[in-house]
Structures are given as C-alpha cells and as structure tokens.
Amino acid sequence: RRIIIDTDPGQDDAVAILLALGSAEIEVAGITCVAGNVSLKLTENNARKICELAGRPDIRVFAGAIRPLTRQLVTAEEVHGQTGLDGPQLPEPIMKLQDRYAVDFIVETLMGEESGSITLCALGPLTNLALALIREPRTAPRIREIVLMGGGFFEGGNITPAAEFNIYVDPHAADVVLKSGVPIVMMPLDVTHKAMTTAKRTAEIRNLGTSVGRAVADMLEFYERFDEEKYGSDGGPLHDPCVIAYLLKPELFRGRNCNVVVETASELTMGMTVIDWWGVTKRPKNATVMRDIDHDGFFALLTERLARL
Ligand code: BDR
Ligand code: CA
C-alpha cells in the first residue's frame, strides 16, 4: 500500500513509523505532522529524528496544523515527556523539513496520484485530514481508506472519563472525518489497551542488538512508566502501531462496522466517540471499529519488522 502517515510523535507514533519503514509491503509517500502530544515544532522534529534513526532521510516530512480547528491545543507531556520523544538520546536531524504545508501535500497527492491508491494513516488529532477534506472535497472519493487511532467506547477515555486524547484534542476535525463518507477503520482504546508492552516484549526488542532496537526499548521504557503508575499495568499500550499492523496483517484484528458520532457540544463529554456497537439506531455505518487483537501475533510482527531496520 502507498500511505501518508499523519502523526504527532510521540513514542508510540515513532514505533508505528518504524513499523511502516521496516515493512516492504508499505510505501510511505510522506509523513505529515500535526500538533498533539507536543507542539508542532517538536512533532515535526521528532518525525525527522525517527526517519534518520531508520536510515531513511529520503522520506519527506511536512508540517501541518499548529493547533486544532476551533479549540485550544491540549498536549500530553505527562505521558511523552517534554520533547514528546523522551527516553532515547537521538541526534538532532540533518534532513530538512519540506517547504510545502502538510495539508497542501495531502491534497496534491490525493488529486495527483491514481484515485483509490492512497491510504491515510492517522496517528494524532485529525486536524490535517479535516483541513484537506474541507480544502478540496474532491479528495474524499479518491482516498482508498483512512485507518485511524482514536476514540474509545467500552474502555471509556484516557484524557477525560469520556474521551480519548486524539479525538478530544480536535473533536471538530474528527467530526469532519467521520462524516466524510471515506471508508474508515478505527483503532479505539478498546483494542489498543490490549496491545500492551511487557518487560519480556521490550527486552526482545532491545536484544535485536541494533540501534533501532535499543532506541525503541529506551522509548518504551520511558513511555510505559505513565500507564504502570496510572493503571497498575505491567507495561504501556502501543496505540498507534495498531494502525500500521492492520495494513500488514488485518487478520490480527476483530471488530465490526458501526455508526460512530463524535460529541462536539457538551463540555462534560467533549470528544466522546458514541459507537453504535449494538446497532440500536438507524444511523448509517461509517466505520469499522476494532475491539480485539491477537497481541502475541502483533508483537511478533512488530519485533520481526523492527529487526529489518
Ligand atoms: C493516542 O494519544 C497519544 O498520546 C498517542 O500517541 C496515541 O495516538 C492515544 O490516546
Ligand atoms: Ca499519536
């Protein structure tokens, strides 16, 4: 598949990008960055660090939206650290940020390449994708699929009791994307909370003996501490890599086609994804919502692909 990765790295975003770059079946047309886990300045810088770590300074990295469509930016340094990528000591990138605005790159790629050939992988707030769909509505039918990490239903939220971080940061953008008519696959907390690192899984990645293996293990050891303290878990959830793993091995995931609507009015439940799992409304089905994962298969795939870098 030819993909654009829209992202706000973030350690789990970084692992997702590395999983894509380690997989020959996936061609990364570009990486577009958005403000989310940390400010845009840091997310685009982190994306370039990760490309260089993977030995891929040829990947084009673009900067997009500096803030959500209507709300103030909310960031997550408490999870990801001040840089957004705390843990490993990675050198400052030498590769340049592309001049073009990320939203223009998304629109021009979708309009310029064969219709139905581009998959959008969304690992952060959906601001860039919404801006592209608004700027050029003819892009929508040309998108093969949007695979996104966001939302939660049975698990509740991780930034408020009702909302997951990516959707909460820009609920209006999520609303635009969910109403776009583009085929959507959604990885909510219900599935990503089942993709947990463990000491053994992280050690296997470290023991690859490569600079990528060491950097990923350093990232995960930093990132895990937040969930270990907050939820008492043995590790941390690898949210964003689920998106890329789905492209490589969809059979690792189980879900169903549902209607999904985002709360954009009530402050109490702002950004909640109301998933009609049981089909109690007649609202049209607009997303395949994943709920289960073969977690051993997922970590085997991840470790094997990281080993290729
Ligand atoms: C999502 O929020 C971010 O902190 C992670 O990178 C992931 O995309 C999980 O709620
Ligand atoms: Ca992310």
mmCIF file of N, CA, C and O in Angstrom, residues 124-177:
data_model
loop_
_atom_site.group_PDB
_atom_site.id
_atom_site.type_symbol
_atom_site.label_atom_id
_atom_site.label_comp_id
_atom_site.label_asym_id
_atom_site.label_seq_id
_atom_site.Cartn_x
_atom_site.Cartn_y
_atom_site.Cartn_z
ATOM 1 N N GLY A 124 -2.672 10.890 15.155
ATOM 2 C CA GLY A 124 -2.793 12.009 16.087
ATOM 3 C C GLY A 124 -4.155 12.667 15.929
ATOM 4 O O GLY A 124 -5.058 12.098 15.300
ATOM 5 N N PRO A 125 -4.321 13.875 16.459
ATOM 6 C CA PRO A 125 -5.564 14.618 16.211
ATOM 7 C C PRO A 125 -5.789 14.767 14.703
ATOM 8 O O PRO A 125 -4.826 14.851 13.928
ATOM 9 N N LEU A 126 -7.053 14.807 14.293
ATOM 10 C CA LEU A 126 -7.378 14.688 12.864
ATOM 11 C C LEU A 126 -7.413 16.023 12.121
ATOM 12 O O LEU A 126 -7.996 16.130 11.036
ATOM 13 N N THR A 127 -6.770 17.046 12.669
ATOM 14 C CA THR A 127 -6.827 18.400 12.104
ATOM 15 C C THR A 127 -6.374 18.465 10.646
ATOM 16 O O THR A 127 -7.076 19.050 9.806
ATOM 17 N N ASN A 128 -5.218 17.892 10.320
ATOM 18 C CA ASN A 128 -4.708 17.967 8.940
ATOM 19 C C ASN A 128 -5.660 17.286 7.966
ATOM 20 O O ASN A 128 -5.888 17.785 6.856
ATOM 21 N N LEU A 129 -6.195 16.142 8.362
ATOM 22 C CA LEU A 129 -7.095 15.410 7.453
ATOM 23 C C LEU A 129 -8.375 16.209 7.221
ATOM 24 O O LEU A 129 -8.863 16.307 6.084
ATOM 25 N N ALA A 130 -8.907 16.790 8.277
ATOM 26 C CA ALA A 130 -10.133 17.582 8.133
ATOM 27 C C ALA A 130 -9.873 18.790 7.240
ATOM 28 O O ALA A 130 -10.679 19.107 6.359
ATOM 29 N N LEU A 131 -8.748 19.449 7.450
ATOM 30 C CA LEU A 131 -8.429 20.625 6.616
ATOM 31 C C LEU A 131 -8.310 20.231 5.147
ATOM 32 O O LEU A 131 -8.774 20.964 4.264
ATOM 33 N N ALA A 132 -7.721 19.077 4.871
ATOM 34 C CA ALA A 132 -7.584 18.622 3.476
ATOM 35 C C ALA A 132 -8.962 18.341 2.872
ATOM 36 O O ALA A 132 -9.238 18.725 1.732
ATOM 37 N N LEU A 133 -9.822 17.679 3.643
ATOM 38 C CA LEU A 133 -11.165 17.344 3.137
ATOM 39 C C LEU A 133 -12.001 18.604 2.909
ATOM 40 O O LEU A 133 -12.817 18.653 1.992
ATOM 41 N N ILE A 134 -11.781 19.616 3.738
ATOM 42 C CA ILE A 134 -12.530 20.876 3.576
ATOM 43 C C ILE A 134 -11.955 21.673 2.403
ATOM 44 O O ILE A 134 -12.687 22.204 1.578
ATOM 45 N N ARG A 135 -10.634 21.726 2.327
ATOM 46 C CA ARG A 135 -9.985 22.497 1.262
ATOM 47 C C ARG A 135 -10.358 21.965 -0.112
ATOM 48 O O ARG A 135 -10.628 22.699 -1.035
ATOM 49 N N GLU A 136 -10.383 20.628 -0.256
ATOM 50 C CA GLU A 136 -10.673 20.040 -1.567
ATOM 51 C C GLU A 136 -11.588 18.824 -1.387
ATOM 52 O O GLU A 136 -11.117 17.691 -1.230
ATOM 53 N N PRO A 137 -12.898 19.041 -1.387
ATOM 54 C CA PRO A 137 -13.832 17.927 -1.150
ATOM 55 C C PRO A 137 -13.718 16.803 -2.180
ATOM 56 O O PRO A 137 -14.091 15.669 -1.888
ATOM 57 N N ARG A 138 -13.142 17.094 -3.350
ATOM 58 C CA ARG A 138 -12.981 16.019 -4.340
ATOM 59 C C ARG A 138 -11.923 14.999 -3.918
ATOM 60 O O ARG A 138 -11.772 13.965 -4.563
ATOM 61 N N THR A 139 -11.206 15.280 -2.834
ATOM 62 C CA THR A 139 -10.229 14.288 -2.358
ATOM 63 C C THR A 139 -10.946 13.065 -1.766
ATOM 64 O O THR A 139 -10.435 11.942 -1.880
ATOM 65 N N ALA A 140 -12.108 13.281 -1.123
ATOM 66 C CA ALA A 140 -12.744 12.201 -0.346
ATOM 67 C C ALA A 140 -12.922 10.904 -1.135
ATOM 68 O O ALA A 140 -12.460 9.841 -0.696
ATOM 69 N N PRO A 141 -13.566 10.958 -2.317
ATOM 70 C CA PRO A 141 -13.765 9.679 -3.033
ATOM 71 C C PRO A 141 -12.480 9.091 -3.605
ATOM 72 O O PRO A 141 -12.475 7.948 -4.076
ATOM 73 N N ARG A 142 -11.384 9.831 -3.541
ATOM 74 C CA ARG A 142 -10.113 9.343 -4.093
ATOM 75 C C ARG A 142 -9.282 8.610 -3.035
ATOM 76 O O ARG A 142 -8.269 7.999 -3.356
ATOM 77 N N ILE A 143 -9.701 8.717 -1.743
ATOM 78 C CA ILE A 143 -8.938 8.076 -0.656
ATOM 79 C C ILE A 143 -9.316 6.599 -0.593
ATOM 80 O O ILE A 143 -10.510 6.264 -0.554
ATOM 81 N N ARG A 144 -8.319 5.736 -0.591
ATOM 82 C CA ARG A 144 -8.632 4.297 -0.507
ATOM 83 C C ARG A 144 -9.306 3.984 0.829
ATOM 84 O O ARG A 144 -10.328 3.305 0.893
ATOM 85 N N GLU A 145 -8.708 4.513 1.914
ATOM 86 C CA GLU A 145 -9.189 4.198 3.256
ATOM 87 C C GLU A 145 -8.480 5.122 4.243
ATOM 88 O O GLU A 145 -7.340 5.496 4.010
ATOM 89 N N ILE A 146 -9.157 5.461 5.328
ATOM 90 C CA ILE A 146 -8.489 6.138 6.450
ATOM 91 C C ILE A 146 -8.427 5.128 7.587
ATOM 92 O O ILE A 146 -9.465 4.595 7.999
ATOM 93 N N VAL A 147 -7.225 4.835 8.062
ATOM 94 C CA VAL A 147 -7.077 3.963 9.233
ATOM 95 C C VAL A 147 -6.585 4.862 10.353
ATOM 96 O O VAL A 147 -5.528 5.494 10.222
ATOM 97 N N LEU A 148 -7.350 4.967 11.412
ATOM 98 C CA LEU A 148 -7.007 5.954 12.445
ATOM 99 C C LEU A 148 -6.969 5.333 13.833
ATOM 100 O O LEU A 148 -7.699 4.387 14.134
ATOM 101 N N MET A 149 -6.073 5.892 14.668
ATOM 102 C CA MET A 149 -6.100 5.564 16.087
ATOM 103 C C MET A 149 -6.879 6.679 16.771
ATOM 104 O O MET A 149 -6.481 7.847 16.716
ATOM 105 N N GLY A 150 -7.964 6.298 17.418
ATOM 106 C CA GLY A 150 -8.725 7.306 18.144
ATOM 107 C C GLY A 150 -9.997 6.722 18.717
ATOM 108 O O GLY A 150 -10.474 5.686 18.275
ATOM 109 N N GLY A 151 -10.495 7.398 19.745
ATOM 110 C CA GLY A 151 -11.778 7.028 20.330
ATOM 111 C C GLY A 151 -11.677 5.912 21.344
ATOM 112 O O GLY A 151 -10.594 5.373 21.629
ATOM 113 N N GLY A 152 -12.817 5.601 21.894
ATOM 114 C CA GLY A 152 -12.919 4.545 22.894
ATOM 115 C C GLY A 152 -14.383 4.451 23.261
ATOM 116 O O GLY A 152 -15.108 5.447 23.181
ATOM 117 N N PHE A 153 -14.820 3.287 23.623
ATOM 118 C CA PHE A 153 -16.239 3.162 23.976
ATOM 119 C C PHE A 153 -16.385 2.311 25.225
ATOM 120 O O PHE A 153 -16.686 2.807 26.295
ATOM 121 N N PHE A 154 -16.056 1.032 25.119
ATOM 122 C CA PHE A 154 -16.168 0.154 26.287
ATOM 123 C C PHE A 154 -15.120 0.533 27.337
ATOM 124 O O PHE A 154 -15.349 0.388 28.526
ATOM 125 N N GLU A 155 -13.973 1.030 26.877
ATOM 126 C CA GLU A 155 -12.878 1.401 27.789
ATOM 127 C C GLU A 155 -13.045 2.797 28.385
ATOM 128 O O GLU A 155 -12.267 3.185 29.244
ATOM 129 N N GLY A 156 -13.976 3.584 27.852
ATOM 130 C CA GLY A 156 -14.063 4.982 28.276
ATOM 131 C C GLY A 156 -12.921 5.775 27.669
ATOM 132 O O GLY A 156 -12.410 5.425 26.603
ATOM 133 N N GLY A 157 -12.499 6.832 28.378
ATOM 134 C CA GLY A 157 -11.476 7.717 27.816
ATOM 135 C C GLY A 157 -10.163 7.633 28.553
ATOM 136 O O GLY A 157 -10.068 7.004 29.601
ATOM 137 N N ASN A 158 -9.130 8.303 28.003
ATOM 138 C CA ASN A 158 -7.839 8.368 28.710
ATOM 139 C C ASN A 158 -7.411 9.805 29.019
ATOM 140 O O ASN A 158 -6.444 10.013 29.738
ATOM 141 N N ILE A 159 -8.160 10.790 28.464
ATOM 142 C CA ILE A 159 -7.820 12.188 28.785
ATOM 143 C C ILE A 159 -8.944 12.809 29.615
ATOM 144 O O ILE A 159 -8.698 13.654 30.457
ATOM 145 N N THR A 160 -10.172 12.370 29.369
ATOM 146 C CA THR A 160 -11.300 12.633 30.270
ATOM 147 C C THR A 160 -11.985 11.279 30.461
ATOM 148 O O THR A 160 -11.678 10.331 29.714
ATOM 149 N N PRO A 161 -12.927 11.180 31.411
ATOM 150 C CA PRO A 161 -13.592 9.873 31.570
ATOM 151 C C PRO A 161 -14.285 9.413 30.291
ATOM 152 O O PRO A 161 -14.457 8.212 30.067
ATOM 153 N N ALA A 162 -14.637 10.365 29.417
ATOM 154 C CA ALA A 162 -15.407 10.010 28.225
ATOM 155 C C ALA A 162 -14.591 9.993 26.942
ATOM 156 O O ALA A 162 -15.026 9.390 25.953
ATOM 157 N N ALA A 163 -13.454 10.696 26.918
ATOM 158 C CA ALA A 163 -12.793 10.921 25.626
ATOM 159 C C ALA A 163 -11.359 10.407 25.569
ATOM 160 O O ALA A 163 -10.602 10.500 26.542
ATOM 161 N N GLU A 164 -11.017 9.925 24.403
ATOM 162 C CA GLU A 164 -9.638 9.507 24.085
ATOM 163 C C GLU A 164 -8.897 10.746 23.584
ATOM 164 O O GLU A 164 -9.486 11.621 22.932
ATOM 165 N N PHE A 165 -7.577 10.805 23.801
ATOM 166 C CA PHE A 165 -6.782 12.010 23.544
ATOM 167 C C PHE A 165 -6.915 12.556 22.115
ATOM 168 O O PHE A 165 -7.198 13.741 21.925
ATOM 169 N N ASN A 166 -6.670 11.740 21.095
ATOM 170 C CA ASN A 166 -6.631 12.262 19.714
ATOM 171 C C ASN A 166 -7.957 12.912 19.320
ATOM 172 O O ASN A 166 -7.971 13.932 18.625
ATOM 173 N N ILE A 167 -9.054 12.305 19.732
ATOM 174 C CA ILE A 167 -10.363 12.833 19.347
ATOM 175 C C ILE A 167 -10.686 14.054 20.216
ATOM 176 O O ILE A 167 -11.228 15.053 19.735
ATOM 177 N N TYR A 168 -10.307 13.992 21.486
ATOM 178 C CA TYR A 168 -10.573 15.109 22.405
ATOM 179 C C TYR A 168 -9.854 16.380 21.956
ATOM 180 O O TYR A 168 -10.410 17.473 22.034
ATOM 181 N N VAL A 169 -8.613 16.232 21.483
ATOM 182 C CA VAL A 169 -7.834 17.423 21.110
ATOM 183 C C VAL A 169 -8.515 18.171 19.970
ATOM 184 O O VAL A 169 -8.564 19.396 19.965
ATOM 185 N N ASP A 170 -9.052 17.444 18.994
ATOM 186 C CA ASP A 170 -9.758 18.131 17.907
ATOM 187 C C ASP A 170 -11.042 17.391 17.518
ATOM 188 O O ASP A 170 -11.119 16.747 16.460
ATOM 189 N N PRO A 171 -12.059 17.505 18.363
ATOM 190 C CA PRO A 171 -13.308 16.779 18.090
ATOM 191 C C PRO A 171 -13.998 17.253 16.815
ATOM 192 O O PRO A 171 -14.644 16.461 16.129
ATOM 193 N N HIS A 172 -13.830 18.529 16.489
ATOM 194 C CA HIS A 172 -14.485 19.052 15.277
ATOM 195 C C HIS A 172 -13.849 18.455 14.023
ATOM 196 O O HIS A 172 -14.546 18.155 13.051
ATOM 197 N N ALA A 173 -12.536 18.272 14.067
ATOM 198 C CA ALA A 173 -11.861 17.627 12.941
ATOM 199 C C ALA A 173 -12.310 16.173 12.819
ATOM 200 O O ALA A 173 -12.550 15.671 11.715
ATOM 201 N N ALA A 174 -12.430 15.502 13.959
ATOM 202 C CA ALA A 174 -12.889 14.100 13.933
ATOM 203 C C ALA A 174 -14.291 14.020 13.343
ATOM 204 O O ALA A 174 -14.606 13.100 12.569
ATOM 205 N N ASP A 175 -15.111 14.989 13.656
ATOM 206 C CA ASP A 175 -16.476 15.034 13.126
ATOM 207 C C ASP A 175 -16.448 15.142 11.594
ATOM 208 O O ASP A 175 -17.185 14.429 10.901
ATOM 209 N N VAL A 176 -15.597 16.008 11.076
ATOM 210 C CA VAL A 176 -15.473 16.168 9.613
ATOM 211 C C VAL A 176 -15.044 14.839 8.988
ATOM 212 O O VAL A 176 -15.612 14.390 7.991
ATOM 213 N N VAL A 177 -14.056 14.193 9.579
ATOM 214 C CA VAL A 177 -13.536 12.946 9.010
ATOM 215 C C VAL A 177 -14.604 11.851 9.054
ATOM 216 O O VAL A 177 -14.837 11.144 8.059
#
